[in-house]
CSV table of C-alpha atoms in Angstrom, one decimal:
chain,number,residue,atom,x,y,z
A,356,UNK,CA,0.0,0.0,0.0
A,357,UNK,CA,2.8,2.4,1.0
A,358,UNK,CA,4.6,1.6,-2.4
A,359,UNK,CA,1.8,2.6,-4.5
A,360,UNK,CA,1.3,5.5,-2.4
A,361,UNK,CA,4.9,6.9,-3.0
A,362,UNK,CA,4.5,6.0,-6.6
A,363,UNK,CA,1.4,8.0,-7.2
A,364,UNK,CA,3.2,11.3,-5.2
A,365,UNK,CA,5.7,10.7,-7.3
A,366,UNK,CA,4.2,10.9,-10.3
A,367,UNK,CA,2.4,14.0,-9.4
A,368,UNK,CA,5.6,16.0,-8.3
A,369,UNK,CA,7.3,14.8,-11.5
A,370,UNK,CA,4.3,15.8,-13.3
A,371,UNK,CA,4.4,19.4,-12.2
A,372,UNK,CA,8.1,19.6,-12.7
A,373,UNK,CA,8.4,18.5,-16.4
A,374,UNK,CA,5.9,21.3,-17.6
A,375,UNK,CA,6.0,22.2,-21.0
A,376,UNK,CA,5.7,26.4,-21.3
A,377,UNK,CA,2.8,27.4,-23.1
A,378,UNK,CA,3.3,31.1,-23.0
A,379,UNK,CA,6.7,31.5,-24.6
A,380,UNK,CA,6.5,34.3,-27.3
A,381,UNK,CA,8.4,33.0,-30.4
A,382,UNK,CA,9.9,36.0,-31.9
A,383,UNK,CA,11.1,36.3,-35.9
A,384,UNK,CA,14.0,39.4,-35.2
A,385,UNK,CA,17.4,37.9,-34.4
A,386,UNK,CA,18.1,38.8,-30.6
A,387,UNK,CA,21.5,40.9,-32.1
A,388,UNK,CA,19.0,43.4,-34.5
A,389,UNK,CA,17.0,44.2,-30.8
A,390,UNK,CA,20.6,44.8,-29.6
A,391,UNK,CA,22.0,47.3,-32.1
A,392,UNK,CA,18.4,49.3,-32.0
A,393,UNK,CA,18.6,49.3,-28.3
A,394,UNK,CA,22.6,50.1,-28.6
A,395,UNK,CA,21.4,53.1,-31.5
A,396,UNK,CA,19.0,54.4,-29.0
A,397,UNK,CA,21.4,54.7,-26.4
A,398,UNK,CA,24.0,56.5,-27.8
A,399,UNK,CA,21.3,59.1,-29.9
A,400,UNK,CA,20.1,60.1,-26.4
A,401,UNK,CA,23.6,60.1,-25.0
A,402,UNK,CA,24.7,62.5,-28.1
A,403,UNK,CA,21.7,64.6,-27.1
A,404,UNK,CA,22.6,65.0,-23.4
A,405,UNK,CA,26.5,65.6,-24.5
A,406,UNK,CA,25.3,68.3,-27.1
A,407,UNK,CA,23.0,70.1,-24.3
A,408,UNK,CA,25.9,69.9,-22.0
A,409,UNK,CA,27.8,71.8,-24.2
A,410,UNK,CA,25.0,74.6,-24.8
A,411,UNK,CA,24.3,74.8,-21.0
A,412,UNK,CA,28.7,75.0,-20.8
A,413,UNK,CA,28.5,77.6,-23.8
A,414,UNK,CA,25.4,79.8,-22.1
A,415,UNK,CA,26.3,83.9,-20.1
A,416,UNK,CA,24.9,82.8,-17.0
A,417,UNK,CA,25.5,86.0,-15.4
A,418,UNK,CA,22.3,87.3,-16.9
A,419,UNK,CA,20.2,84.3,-15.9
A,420,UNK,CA,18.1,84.9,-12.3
A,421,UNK,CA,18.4,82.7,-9.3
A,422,UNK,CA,15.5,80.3,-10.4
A,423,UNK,CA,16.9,79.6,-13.7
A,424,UNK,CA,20.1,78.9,-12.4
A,425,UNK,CA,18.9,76.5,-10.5
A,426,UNK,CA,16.1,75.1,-12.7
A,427,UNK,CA,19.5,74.3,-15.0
A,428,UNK,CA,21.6,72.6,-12.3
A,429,UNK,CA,18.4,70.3,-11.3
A,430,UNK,CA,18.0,69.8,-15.6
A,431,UNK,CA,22.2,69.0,-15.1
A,432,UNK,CA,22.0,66.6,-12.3
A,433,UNK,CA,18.9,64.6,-13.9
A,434,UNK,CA,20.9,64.5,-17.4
A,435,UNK,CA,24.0,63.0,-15.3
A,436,UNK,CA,21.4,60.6,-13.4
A,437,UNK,CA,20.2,59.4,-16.8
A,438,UNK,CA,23.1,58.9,-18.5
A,439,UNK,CA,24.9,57.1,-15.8
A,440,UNK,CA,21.7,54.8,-15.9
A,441,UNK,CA,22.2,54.4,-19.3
A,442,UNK,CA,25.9,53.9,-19.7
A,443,UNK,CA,26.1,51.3,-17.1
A,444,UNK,CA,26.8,47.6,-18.2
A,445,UNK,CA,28.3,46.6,-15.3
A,446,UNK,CA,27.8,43.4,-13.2
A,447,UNK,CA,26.2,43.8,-9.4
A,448,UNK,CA,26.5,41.2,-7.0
A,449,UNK,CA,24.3,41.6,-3.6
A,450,UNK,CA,26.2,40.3,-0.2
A,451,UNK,CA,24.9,37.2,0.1
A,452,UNK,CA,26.2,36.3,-3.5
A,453,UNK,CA,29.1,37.5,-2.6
A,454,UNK,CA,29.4,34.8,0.9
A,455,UNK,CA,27.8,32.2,-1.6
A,456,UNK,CA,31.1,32.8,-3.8
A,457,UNK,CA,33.3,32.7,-1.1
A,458,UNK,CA,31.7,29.5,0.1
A,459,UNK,CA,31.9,27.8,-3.3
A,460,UNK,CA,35.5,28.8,-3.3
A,461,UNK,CA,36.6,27.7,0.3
A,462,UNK,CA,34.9,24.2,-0.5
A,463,UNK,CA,36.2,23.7,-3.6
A,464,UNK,CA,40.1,24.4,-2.7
């Protein structure tokens, strides 16, 4: 009785586990076309920041009154926000990825 128990659990985890994923979107574009539009974009809006940067450099700002001073520091600071958002590739890793790693290591040598 017990074996035939196990047997039917079993085949009901291993039934939930081999799932076959029904809402995968086939696509037709090749993965590197969505890259180089995605790469495009990026580096027209980074031109675009750089070229305002330089009007905002170029600009008399003696003649500008305290609230547009300011208004163009806050429109700097958000540019510099952005584009660090955007320029960033790099790889983060939280803490406990980090003790995992060292783990991994320290077993393995």
């Amino acid at each position: 009785m017990k074996a035939k128990t196990y047997a039917l659990l079993a085949m009901v985890m291993l039934s939930f586990t081999f799932g076959v994923p029904v809402s995968a979107k086939i696509t037709d574009e090749h993965p590197s076309k969505t890259m180089d539009k995605t790469e495009a974009a990026t580096a027209t809006k980074l031109a675009e920041m750089r070229a305002r940067v330089a009007e905002i450099k170029a600009m008399d700002k003696t003649n500008l009154s305290k609230e547009e001073r300011k208004s163009l520091k806050k429109e700097l600071r958000d540019m510099n926000k952005k584009a660090r958002a955007l320029g960033s590739g790099g790889v983060y890793l939280s803490v406990g990825a980090i003790i995992l790693i060292i783990l991994a290591l320290i077993l393995i040598l």
